[in-house]
Amino acid sequence: MEEKIVQLIKAAGVVGAGGAGFPTHVKVNANAGHVIVNGAECEPLLRVDQQLMSQKADLVVKGLEVVMEATGASRGTVALKGKYHDAIKNLTRAVAGKPIDLFILGDFYPAGDEHVTVYEVTGKIIPEGEIPLKVGCVVNNVETLVNVACALEGQPVTDTYLTVTGEVPKPMTFKVPVGTAMQEALALAGQDNLEGLVIIEGGPMMGNVVRDPELPVTKTTKALIVLPEDHPLIRKRNMSLAHILKQAQVACIQCVRCTDLCPRHMLGHRLSPHKVMRGIKYLQTGEEVLNMALSCTECGACEYACEVMMLSPRRVNAMLKQELGKNGIKLTPSDGREAVTPGREFMKIPSQRLVSNLGLVPYNVPAPLEEIDYRPGKVTIPMKQHIGAPARPVVAVGERVERGQMIGEIPAGSMGAMVHASIDGVVREISNHIVIEGDGVGGVAK
Ligand code: SF4
Ligand code: SF4
């Protein structure tokens, strides 16, 4: 049965919906004792997972049970925050009599960093550069488990749930077909004029500024946050790398606060962002500093920490990681003897303070989940929405396809994920994406 589960998940093209899109059939093809659902959703303004856990509690638990069966795990835990009252109520009912418990995480950022989540739930530290399996755990995102449950019924991933919020008339959460243009998703929330506005795809801490609103949503899109172009968060995001580096060199006072608040440093990892800043300042980026950059998750807690000088160790690390990646340099494994720093409990960043610090209080509003049946006139489906090799197109231009039909396969001998048509229509273009023109004009089906 375990092999059959893995094959069904693979055939459905399920990838981690909450991060970089790690193929789920690869993740669950392992032996683990404990499967943890990461329901922290700790980035401000995001509202997908908390509502899925409430409105689709049975599906989430079913997905969790499937992964437990595939991995042979005897224990399952849904880790979520105490403020998700409806989710807690519905999940408590859904897990009754099952070897699954709920774990209430503190309301801090980044409770959803999987190293942090695993430590909070189990008390075990995943060594630097390792994955949760190293300590016997598999961690899955909430929407991923909904997709796993659907995969067992033969339903491939064709849609993605996302929160559209910020400077929009009607903040809301809904699902749209993969490949829908972002500007269409924004229009569903009432925002069809983007003049003077900027879109962030993902959370305000880790998301990216979108330069082209016609770009498609993918299996991993969790949120589109619209902010005025003069919002402090956008101004900071738009700072050039040259400016960031210059600031790091002239303004870092080595106060160490960024290191004190770095969640990976607090788990005993060798990462000390103030030392990276010192290395940049004195142009001394030796092996120790480079290793630090490689273990950075780009969570942005260090930017929050540097509220006086307003520097960005995160951007500096990201730049170093990019350069090291180009040269094939990887993290040197640690000795696995990490220990939590004293006082960690008192150094966590409270979510409410983060929202306030980011200037997001006016936008910290509900974005209710509504089940709509949106049918775009056209979708642009990337062949790479996941970690690993891009999918290989298996359709031709002019070919008619149906929603759910496989249009991209995993190249032989590679790690990757299958890709499926998200609407009925005709293939109009094939490159590193497939464009499908739908039947009729787009809109919300009645
Ligand atoms: S918090 Fe800012 S000023 Fe202090 S060490 Fe870190 S980067 Fe430098
Ligand atoms: S972004 Fe900053 S706080 Fe987050 S892991 Fe990297 S160095 Fe640590």
GROMACS .gro file of C-alpha atoms and ligand atoms in nm:
model
  462
    1MET     CA    1   0.000   0.000   0.000
    2GLU     CA    2   0.283   0.242   0.084
    3GLU     CA    3   0.416   0.220  -0.272
    4LYS     CA    4   0.066   0.269  -0.413
    5ILE     CA    5   0.021   0.584  -0.203
    6VAL     CA    6   0.352   0.724  -0.327
    7GLN     CA    7   0.251   0.654  -0.688
    8LEU     CA    8  -0.091   0.820  -0.647
    9ILE     CA    9   0.067   1.131  -0.495
   10LYS     CA   10   0.325   1.137  -0.775
   11ALA     CA   11   0.057   1.098  -1.043
   12ALA     CA   12  -0.138   1.389  -0.894
   13GLY     CA   13   0.163   1.625  -0.908
   14VAL     CA   14   0.147   1.717  -0.539
   15VAL     CA   15   0.424   1.948  -0.418
   16GLY     CA   16   0.476   2.134  -0.091
   17ALA     CA   17   0.222   2.413  -0.121
   18GLY     CA   18   0.370   2.623   0.157
   19GLY     CA   19   0.730   2.666   0.047
   20ALA     CA   20   0.956   2.603  -0.246
   21GLY     CA   21   0.747   2.315  -0.379
   22PHE     CA   22   0.938   2.003  -0.276
   23PRO     CA   23   0.777   1.704  -0.456
   24THR     CA   24   0.558   1.533  -0.196
   25HIS     CA   25   0.594   1.181  -0.340
   26VAL     CA   26   0.967   1.206  -0.270
   27LYS     CA   27   0.915   1.341   0.082
   28VAL     CA   28   0.671   1.066   0.186
   29ASN     CA   29   0.877   0.786   0.033
   30ALA     CA   30   1.065   0.746   0.363
   31ASN     CA   31   1.038   0.585   0.703
   32ALA     CA   32   0.944   0.822   0.984
   33GLY     CA   33   0.799   0.788   1.330
   34HIS     CA   34   0.616   1.120   1.347
   35VAL     CA   35   0.431   1.326   1.087
   36ILE     CA   36   0.376   1.691   1.177
   37VAL     CA   37   0.131   1.922   1.004
   38ASN     CA   38   0.276   2.271   0.988
   39GLY     CA   39  -0.031   2.482   1.053
   40ALA     CA   40   0.153   2.781   1.199
   41GLU     CA   41   0.088   3.017   0.907
   42CYS     CA   42   0.298   3.271   1.090
   43GLU     CA   43   0.358   3.526   0.812
   44PRO     CA   44   0.133   3.828   0.874
   45LEU     CA   45  -0.190   3.862   0.667
   46LEU     CA   46  -0.191   3.505   0.529
   47ARG     CA   47  -0.522   3.329   0.589
   48VAL     CA   48  -0.520   3.005   0.383
   49ASP     CA   49  -0.408   2.728   0.617
   50GLN     CA   50  -0.599   2.843   0.924
   51GLN     CA   51  -0.925   2.840   0.724
   52LEU     CA   52  -0.853   2.510   0.549
   53MET     CA   53  -0.791   2.353   0.891
   54SER     CA   54  -1.128   2.486   1.000
   55GLN     CA   55  -1.341   2.429   0.691
   56LYS     CA   56  -1.170   2.112   0.562
   57ALA     CA   57  -1.055   1.958   0.889
   58ASP     CA   58  -1.154   1.606   0.780
   59LEU     CA   59  -0.959   1.633   0.454
   60VAL     CA   60  -0.651   1.767   0.634
   61VAL     CA   61  -0.666   1.477   0.882
   62LYS     CA   62  -0.724   1.229   0.599
   63GLY     CA   63  -0.415   1.363   0.420
   64LEU     CA   64  -0.219   1.333   0.742
   65GLU     CA   65  -0.330   0.972   0.789
   66VAL     CA   66  -0.225   0.893   0.431
   67VAL     CA   67   0.124   1.033   0.492
   68MET     CA   68   0.144   0.845   0.824
   69GLU     CA   69   0.059   0.523   0.641
   70ALA     CA   70   0.311   0.592   0.362
   71THR     CA   71   0.592   0.663   0.608
   72GLY     CA   72   0.493   0.404   0.869
   73ALA     CA   73   0.459   0.678   1.132
   74SER     CA   74   0.278   0.585   1.451
   75ARG     CA   75   0.215   0.942   1.558
   76GLY     CA   76   0.067   1.248   1.390
   77THR     CA   77   0.052   1.604   1.521
   78VAL     CA   78  -0.122   1.911   1.389
   79ALA     CA   79   0.082   2.211   1.507
   80LEU     CA   80  -0.117   2.533   1.499
   81LYS     CA   81  -0.166   2.853   1.691
   82GLY     CA   82  -0.406   2.897   1.981
   83LYS     CA   83  -0.576   3.188   1.805
   84TYR     CA   84  -0.711   2.958   1.531
   85HIS     CA   85  -1.016   2.878   1.744
   86ASP     CA   86  -1.242   2.731   1.471
   87ALA     CA   87  -0.961   2.515   1.338
   88ILE     CA   88  -0.886   2.382   1.686
   89LYS     CA   89  -1.253   2.302   1.744
   90ASN     CA   90  -1.302   2.121   1.413
   91LEU     CA   91  -0.969   1.940   1.421
   92THR     CA   92  -1.030   1.821   1.777
   93ARG     CA   93  -1.344   1.651   1.649
   94ALA     CA   94  -1.169   1.518   1.335
   95VAL     CA   95  -0.878   1.356   1.522
   96ALA     CA   96  -1.090   1.196   1.797
   97GLY     CA   97  -0.992   0.830   1.845
   98LYS     CA   98  -0.693   0.858   1.610
   99PRO     CA   99  -0.322   0.852   1.698
  100ILE     CA  100  -0.310   1.222   1.620
  101ASP     CA  101  -0.285   1.513   1.860
  102LEU     CA  102  -0.291   1.890   1.836
  103PHE     CA  103   0.004   2.101   1.947
  104ILE     CA  104  -0.056   2.466   2.025
  105LEU     CA  105   0.232   2.683   1.908
  106GLY     CA  106   0.306   3.021   2.061
  107ASP     CA  107   0.202   3.324   1.856
  108PHE     CA  108   0.548   3.418   1.737
  109TYR     CA  109   0.742   3.452   1.413
  110PRO     CA  110   0.869   3.227   1.257
  111ALA     CA  111   0.686   2.941   1.430
  112GLY     CA  112   0.640   2.788   1.084
  113ASP     CA  113   1.012   2.752   1.006
  114GLU     CA  114   1.014   2.372   1.003
  115HIS     CA  115   1.326   2.352   1.220
  116VAL     CA  116   1.146   2.569   1.474
  117THR     CA  117   0.817   2.376   1.445
  118VAL     CA  118   0.990   2.042   1.495
  119TYR     CA  119   1.177   2.174   1.799
  120GLU     CA  120   0.862   2.319   1.952
  121VAL     CA  121   0.665   1.995   1.902
  122THR     CA  122   0.931   1.733   1.980
  123GLY     CA  123   1.211   1.913   2.165
  124LYS     CA  124   1.454   1.774   1.905
  125ILE     CA  125   1.695   1.995   1.712
  126ILE     CA  126   1.736   1.917   1.344
  127PRO     CA  127   2.109   1.958   1.278
  128GLU     CA  128   2.208   2.249   1.056
  129GLY     CA  129   2.171   2.165   0.688
  130GLU     CA  130   1.960   1.858   0.758
  131ILE     CA  131   1.590   1.784   0.705
  132PRO     CA  132   1.332   1.679   0.968
  133LEU     CA  133   1.376   1.313   0.873
  134LYS     CA  134   1.711   1.328   1.050
  135VAL     CA  135   1.515   1.334   1.377
  136GLY     CA  136   1.247   1.091   1.257
  137CYS     CA  137   0.991   1.350   1.143
  138VAL     CA  138   0.817   1.441   0.821
  139VAL     CA  139   0.660   1.788   0.809
  140ASN     CA  140   0.379   1.876   0.569
  141ASN     CA  141   0.195   2.196   0.492
  142VAL     CA  142  -0.184   2.207   0.539
  143GLU     CA  143  -0.286   2.262   0.176
  144THR     CA  144  -0.040   1.993   0.070
  145LEU     CA  145  -0.232   1.744   0.285
  146VAL     CA  146  -0.563   1.850   0.131
  147ASN     CA  147  -0.402   1.778  -0.206
  148VAL     CA  148  -0.271   1.442  -0.080
  149ALA     CA  149  -0.621   1.342   0.031
  150CYS     CA  150  -0.755   1.440  -0.314
  151ALA     CA  151  -0.470   1.252  -0.484
  152LEU     CA  152  -0.589   0.931  -0.319
  153GLU     CA  153  -0.923   0.989  -0.495
  154GLY     CA  154  -0.740   1.031  -0.826
  155GLN     CA  155  -0.769   1.412  -0.836
  156PRO     CA  156  -0.454   1.591  -0.955
  157VAL     CA  157  -0.349   1.938  -0.839
  158THR     CA  158  -0.523   2.183  -1.071
  159ASP     CA  159  -0.600   2.468  -0.832
  160THR     CA  160  -0.428   2.664  -0.561
  161TYR     CA  161  -0.570   2.844  -0.258
  162LEU     CA  162  -0.449   3.196  -0.195
  163THR     CA  163  -0.529   3.501   0.017
  164VAL     CA  164  -0.567   3.829  -0.169
  165THR     CA  165  -0.539   4.116   0.075
  166GLY     CA  166  -0.387   4.453   0.153
  167GLU     CA  167  -0.502   4.749  -0.055
  168VAL     CA  168  -0.798   4.564  -0.210
  169PRO     CA  169  -1.171   4.641  -0.165
  170LYS     CA  170  -1.261   4.290  -0.053
  171PRO     CA  171  -0.981   4.090   0.112
  172MET     CA  172  -1.061   3.725   0.062
  173THR     CA  173  -0.925   3.373   0.030
  174PHE     CA  174  -1.022   3.146  -0.257
  175LYS     CA  175  -0.885   2.895  -0.501
  176VAL     CA  176  -0.816   2.958  -0.866
  177PRO     CA  177  -0.683   2.733  -1.141
  178VAL     CA  178  -0.303   2.711  -1.150
  179GLY     CA  179  -0.181   2.943  -1.424
  180THR     CA  180  -0.440   3.217  -1.365
  181ALA     CA  181  -0.285   3.563  -1.411
  182MET     CA  182  -0.226   3.740  -1.078
  183GLN     CA  183  -0.415   4.047  -1.196
  184GLU     CA  184  -0.724   3.830  -1.250
  185ALA     CA  185  -0.696   3.699  -0.895
  186LEU     CA  186  -0.672   4.058  -0.772
  187ALA     CA  187  -0.981   4.153  -0.972
  188LEU     CA  188  -1.174   3.880  -0.789
  189ALA     CA  189  -1.099   4.072  -0.468
  190GLY     CA  190  -1.222   4.391  -0.635
  191GLN     CA  191  -0.885   4.541  -0.728
  192ASP     CA  192  -0.851   4.602  -1.100
  193ASN     CA  193  -0.651   4.923  -1.097
  194LEU     CA  194  -0.291   4.876  -0.986
  195GLU     CA  195  -0.175   5.232  -1.040
  196GLY     CA  196   0.046   5.337  -0.749
  197LEU     CA  197   0.027   4.989  -0.600
  198VAL     CA  198   0.273   4.702  -0.571
  199ILE     CA  199   0.202   4.330  -0.533
  200ILE     CA  200   0.394   4.099  -0.301
  201GLU     CA  201   0.358   3.729  -0.378
  202GLY     CA  202   0.373   3.539  -0.050
  203GLY     CA  203   0.402   3.681   0.299
  204PRO     CA  204   0.535   4.028   0.380
  205MET     CA  205   0.848   3.881   0.540
  206MET     CA  206   0.954   3.624   0.282
  207GLY     CA  207   0.748   3.703  -0.026
  208ASN     CA  208   0.873   3.867  -0.344
  209VAL     CA  209   0.771   4.187  -0.518
  210VAL     CA  210   0.588   4.104  -0.842
  211ARG     CA  211   0.713   4.308  -1.135
  212ASP     CA  212   0.454   4.181  -1.386
  213PRO     CA  213   0.091   4.133  -1.272
  214GLU     CA  214   0.029   3.908  -1.570
  215LEU     CA  215   0.251   3.642  -1.415
  216PRO     CA  216   0.060   3.327  -1.321
  217VAL     CA  217  -0.020   3.188  -0.979
  218THR     CA  218   0.141   2.850  -0.923
  219LYS     CA  219   0.095   2.550  -0.695
  220THR     CA  220   0.300   2.730  -0.429
  221THR     CA  221   0.133   3.073  -0.439
  222LYS     CA  222  -0.015   3.141  -0.096
  223ALA     CA  223  -0.095   3.509  -0.106
  224LEU     CA  224  -0.101   3.826  -0.311
  225ILE     CA  225  -0.060   4.130  -0.089
  226VAL     CA  226  -0.124   4.468  -0.246
  227LEU     CA  227   0.045   4.770  -0.088
  228PRO     CA  228   0.093   5.135  -0.186
  229GLU     CA  229   0.423   5.187  -0.365
  230ASP     CA  230   0.536   5.429  -0.091
  231HIS     CA  231   0.465   5.182   0.190
  232PRO     CA  232   0.781   5.139   0.406
  233LEU     CA  233   0.786   4.766   0.333
  234ILE     CA  234   0.789   4.828  -0.041
  235ARG     CA  235   1.048   5.104  -0.013
  236LYS     CA  236   1.273   4.863   0.175
  237ARG     CA  237   1.213   4.584  -0.077
  238ASN     CA  238   1.297   4.815  -0.363
  239MET     CA  239   1.636   4.915  -0.221
  240SER     CA  240   1.912   4.810  -0.457
  241LEU     CA  241   2.156   4.542  -0.349
  242ALA     CA  242   2.442   4.788  -0.396
  243HIS     CA  243   2.274   5.023  -0.147
  244ILE     CA  244   2.213   4.736   0.099
  245LEU     CA  245   2.579   4.632   0.082
  246LYS     CA  246   2.702   4.987   0.121
  247GLN     CA  247   2.480   5.032   0.426
  248ALA     CA  248   2.607   4.706   0.573
  249GLN     CA  249   2.962   4.836   0.538
  250VAL     CA  250   2.910   5.180   0.684
  251ALA     CA  251   2.625   5.151   0.933
  252CYS     CA  252   2.645   4.815   1.111
  253ILE     CA  253   2.733   4.886   1.472
  254GLN     CA  254   2.780   4.516   1.559
  255CYS     CA  255   2.515   4.531   1.829
  256VAL     CA  256   2.445   4.156   1.776
  257ARG     CA  257   2.070   4.199   1.805
  258CYS     CA  258   2.014   4.036   1.463
  259THR     CA  259   2.197   3.727   1.586
  260ASP     CA  260   2.009   3.724   1.916
  261LEU     CA  261   1.676   3.713   1.730
  262CYS     CA  262   1.780   3.478   1.446
  263PRO     CA  263   1.563   3.164   1.491
  264ARG     CA  264   1.831   2.934   1.351
  265HIS     CA  265   2.098   3.086   1.577
  266MET     CA  266   1.863   3.027   1.871
  267LEU     CA  267   1.855   2.658   1.778
  268GLY     CA  268   2.232   2.640   1.804
  269HIS     CA  269   2.310   2.668   1.434
  270ARG     CA  270   2.637   2.837   1.348
  271LEU     CA  271   2.451   3.122   1.179
  272SER     CA  272   2.534   3.462   1.332
  273PRO     CA  273   2.415   3.736   1.095
  274HIS     CA  274   2.615   4.007   1.271
  275LYS     CA  275   2.931   3.816   1.176
  276VAL     CA  276   2.819   3.806   0.812
  277MET     CA  277   2.773   4.184   0.831
  278ARG     CA  278   3.118   4.218   0.986
  279GLY     CA  279   3.263   4.002   0.709
  280ILE     CA  280   3.106   4.228   0.447
  281LYS     CA  281   3.223   4.537   0.631
  282TYR     CA  282   3.585   4.428   0.637
  283LEU     CA  283   3.567   4.231   0.311
  284GLN     CA  284   3.647   3.912   0.502
  285THR     CA  285   3.409   3.645   0.377
  286GLY     CA  286   3.596   3.331   0.476
  287GLU     CA  287   3.452   2.980   0.499
  288GLU     CA  288   3.283   3.044   0.833
  289VAL     CA  289   3.091   3.344   0.700
  290LEU     CA  290   2.997   3.170   0.375
  291ASN     CA  291   2.863   2.871   0.567
  292MET     CA  292   2.651   3.107   0.771
  293ALA     CA  293   2.498   3.259   0.461
  294LEU     CA  294   2.419   2.913   0.326
  295SER     CA  295   2.223   2.818   0.635
  296CYS     CA  296   2.007   3.132   0.628
  297THR     CA  297   1.638   3.073   0.552
  298GLU     CA  298   1.578   3.437   0.457
  299CYS     CA  299   1.303   3.461   0.720
  300GLY     CA  300   1.378   3.830   0.777
  301ALA     CA  301   1.377   3.816   1.158
  302CYS     CA  302   1.714   3.993   1.147
  303GLU     CA  303   1.559   4.285   0.956
  304TYR     CA  304   1.299   4.317   1.231
  305ALA     CA  305   1.583   4.305   1.485
  306CYS     CA  306   1.778   4.584   1.316
  307GLU     CA  307   1.512   4.846   1.376
  308VAL     CA  308   1.757   5.122   1.469
  309MET     CA  309   2.002   5.100   1.178
  310MET     CA  310   1.744   4.941   0.940
  311LEU     CA  311   1.996   4.707   0.779
  312SER     CA  312   1.923   4.380   0.604
  313PRO     CA  313   2.146   4.084   0.689
  314ARG     CA  314   1.880   3.879   0.508
  315ARG     CA  315   1.949   4.046   0.172
  316VAL     CA  316   2.325   4.017   0.226
  317ASN     CA  317   2.288   3.645   0.298
  318ALA     CA  318   2.060   3.599  -0.003
  319MET     CA  319   2.320   3.763  -0.227
  320LEU     CA  320   2.599   3.544  -0.088
  321LYS     CA  321   2.383   3.231  -0.125
  322GLN     CA  322   2.313   3.315  -0.486
  323GLU     CA  323   2.681   3.361  -0.564
  324LEU     CA  324   2.778   3.042  -0.380
  325GLY     CA  325   2.500   2.848  -0.556
  326LYS     CA  326   2.633   2.960  -0.896
  327ASN     CA  327   2.971   2.814  -0.799
  328GLY     CA  328   2.822   2.490  -0.666
  329ILE     CA  329   2.939   2.557  -0.309
  330LYS     CA  330   2.729   2.378  -0.050
  331LEU     CA  331   2.690   2.399   0.328
  332THR     CA  332   2.951   2.209   0.528
  333PRO     CA  333   2.757   1.979   0.765
  334SER     CA  334   2.768   2.064   1.132
  335ASP     CA  335   2.886   1.825   1.401
  336GLY     CA  336   2.522   1.775   1.502
  337ARG     CA  337   2.579   1.895   1.857
  338GLU     CA  338   2.362   2.205   1.841
  339ALA     CA  339   2.216   2.333   2.167
  340VAL     CA  340   1.942   2.589   2.216
  341THR     CA  341   2.064   2.932   2.327
  342PRO     CA  342   1.972   3.035   2.683
  343GLY     CA  343   1.672   3.266   2.703
  344ARG     CA  344   1.528   3.156   2.368
  345GLU     CA  345   1.174   3.175   2.504
  346PHE     CA  346   1.217   3.546   2.569
  347MET     CA  347   1.369   3.628   2.230
  348LYS     CA  348   1.079   3.513   2.010
  349ILE     CA  349   0.917   3.784   1.796
  350PRO     CA  350   0.550   3.831   1.893
  351SER     CA  351   0.327   3.824   1.583
  352GLN     CA  352   0.129   4.134   1.680
  353ARG     CA  353   0.446   4.336   1.729
  354LEU     CA  354   0.571   4.219   1.392
  355VAL     CA  355   0.250   4.332   1.221
  356SER     CA  356   0.281   4.671   1.385
  357ASN     CA  357   0.653   4.702   1.311
  358LEU     CA  358   0.589   4.628   0.942
  359GLY     CA  359   0.318   4.897   0.921
  360LEU     CA  360   0.052   4.637   0.841
  361VAL     CA  361  -0.201   4.705   1.120
  362PRO     CA  362  -0.461   4.855   0.878
  363TYR     CA  363  -0.436   4.545   0.660
  364ASN     CA  364  -0.448   4.288   0.938
  365VAL     CA  365  -0.811   4.201   0.870
  366PRO     CA  366  -1.000   3.878   0.798
  367ALA     CA  367  -0.990   3.745   0.443
  368PRO     CA  368  -1.277   3.492   0.450
  369LEU     CA  369  -1.242   3.172   0.253
  370GLU     CA  370  -1.504   3.154  -0.022
  371GLU     CA  371  -1.544   2.858  -0.253
  372ILE     CA  372  -1.570   3.012  -0.599
  373ASP     CA  373  -1.548   2.837  -0.934
  374TYR     CA  374  -1.333   3.076  -1.135
  375ARG     CA  375  -1.269   2.986  -1.498
  376PRO     CA  376  -1.001   3.203  -1.661
  377GLY     CA  377  -1.009   3.256  -2.035
  378LYS     CA  378  -0.644   3.155  -2.048
  379VAL     CA  379  -0.390   2.996  -1.817
  380THR     CA  380  -0.011   3.001  -1.833
  381ILE     CA  381   0.118   2.693  -1.653
  382PRO     CA  382   0.491   2.689  -1.570
  383MET     CA  383   0.670   2.358  -1.618
  384LYS     CA  384   0.872   2.430  -1.305
  385GLN     CA  385   0.665   2.504  -0.997
  386HIS     CA  386   0.871   2.280  -0.774
  387ILE     CA  387   1.220   2.188  -0.660
  388GLY     CA  388   1.394   1.963  -0.913
  389ALA     CA  389   1.388   1.933  -1.290
  390PRO     CA  390   1.121   2.117  -1.491
  391ALA     CA  391   0.842   1.893  -1.622
  392ARG     CA  392   0.870   1.784  -1.985
  393PRO     CA  393   0.569   1.886  -2.197
  394VAL     CA  394   0.374   1.588  -2.336
  395VAL     CA  395   0.118   1.780  -2.541
  396ALA     CA  396   0.141   1.964  -2.873
  397VAL     CA  397   0.033   2.311  -2.984
  398GLY     CA  398  -0.326   2.294  -3.110
  399GLU     CA  399  -0.407   1.988  -2.899
  400ARG     CA  400  -0.728   1.988  -2.699
  401VAL     CA  401  -0.681   1.915  -2.327
  402GLU     CA  402  -0.915   1.860  -2.037
  403ARG     CA  403  -0.884   1.990  -1.684
  404GLY     CA  404  -0.684   1.735  -1.485
  405GLN     CA  405  -0.506   1.589  -1.788
  406MET     CA  406  -0.130   1.546  -1.744
  407ILE     CA  407   0.051   1.794  -1.970
  408GLY     CA  408   0.403   1.774  -1.825
  409GLU     CA  409   0.585   1.464  -1.703
  410ILE     CA  410   0.890   1.414  -1.483
  411PRO     CA  411   1.199   1.374  -1.706
  412ALA     CA  412   1.348   1.023  -1.684
  413GLY     CA  413   1.594   0.982  -1.398
  414SER     CA  414   1.513   1.322  -1.245
  415MET     CA  415   1.342   1.447  -0.935
  416GLY     CA  416   1.042   1.662  -1.019
  417ALA     CA  417   0.665   1.680  -1.030
  418MET     CA  418   0.398   1.620  -1.291
  419VAL     CA  419   0.197   1.913  -1.419
  420HIS     CA  420  -0.170   1.902  -1.521
  421ALA     CA  421  -0.407   2.116  -1.726
  422SER     CA  422  -0.607   2.340  -1.493
  423ILE     CA  423  -0.886   2.421  -1.741
  424ASP     CA  424  -1.048   2.263  -2.047
  425GLY     CA  425  -0.916   2.420  -2.366
  426VAL     CA  426  -0.663   2.419  -2.646
  427VAL     CA  427  -0.283   2.437  -2.610
  428ARG     CA  428  -0.164   2.761  -2.773
  429GLU     CA  429   0.201   2.782  -2.673
  430ILE     CA  430   0.473   2.558  -2.532
  431SER     CA  431   0.805   2.679  -2.392
  432ASN     CA  432   0.906   2.675  -2.026
  433HIS     CA  433   0.533   2.703  -1.971
  434ILE     CA  434   0.219   2.583  -2.147
  435VAL     CA  435  -0.051   2.831  -2.243
  436ILE     CA  436  -0.403   2.690  -2.262
  437GLU     CA  437  -0.684   2.896  -2.409
  438GLY     CA  438  -1.006   2.806  -2.235
  439ASP     CA  439  -1.348   2.742  -2.376
  440GLY     CA  440  -1.548   3.066  -2.381
  441VAL     CA  441  -1.459   3.377  -2.185
  442GLY     CA  442  -1.333   3.373  -1.830
  443GLY     CA  443  -1.542   3.434  -1.524
  444VAL     CA  444  -1.694   3.287  -1.215
  445ALA     CA  445  -1.909   2.987  -1.310
  446LYS     CA  446  -2.269   2.997  -1.184
  447SF4     S1  447   2.121   4.438   1.431
  447SF4    FE1  448   2.186   4.569   1.262
  447SF4     S2  449   2.344   4.702   1.345
  447SF4    FE2  450   2.317   4.533   1.490
  447SF4     S3  451   2.470   4.382   1.427
  447SF4    FE3  452   2.284   4.329   1.323
  447SF4     S4  453   2.296   4.432   1.124
  447SF4    FE4  454   2.449   4.526   1.257
  448SF4     S1  455   1.703   3.588   0.752
  448SF4    FE1  456   1.821   3.662   0.925
  448SF4     S2  457   1.709   3.587   1.102
  448SF4    FE2  458   1.638   3.466   0.928
  448SF4     S3  459   1.768   3.284   0.924
  448SF4    FE3  460   1.866   3.437   0.794
  448SF4     S4  461   2.009   3.543   0.926
  448SF4    FE4  462   1.868   3.433   1.060
   0.00000   0.00000   0.00000
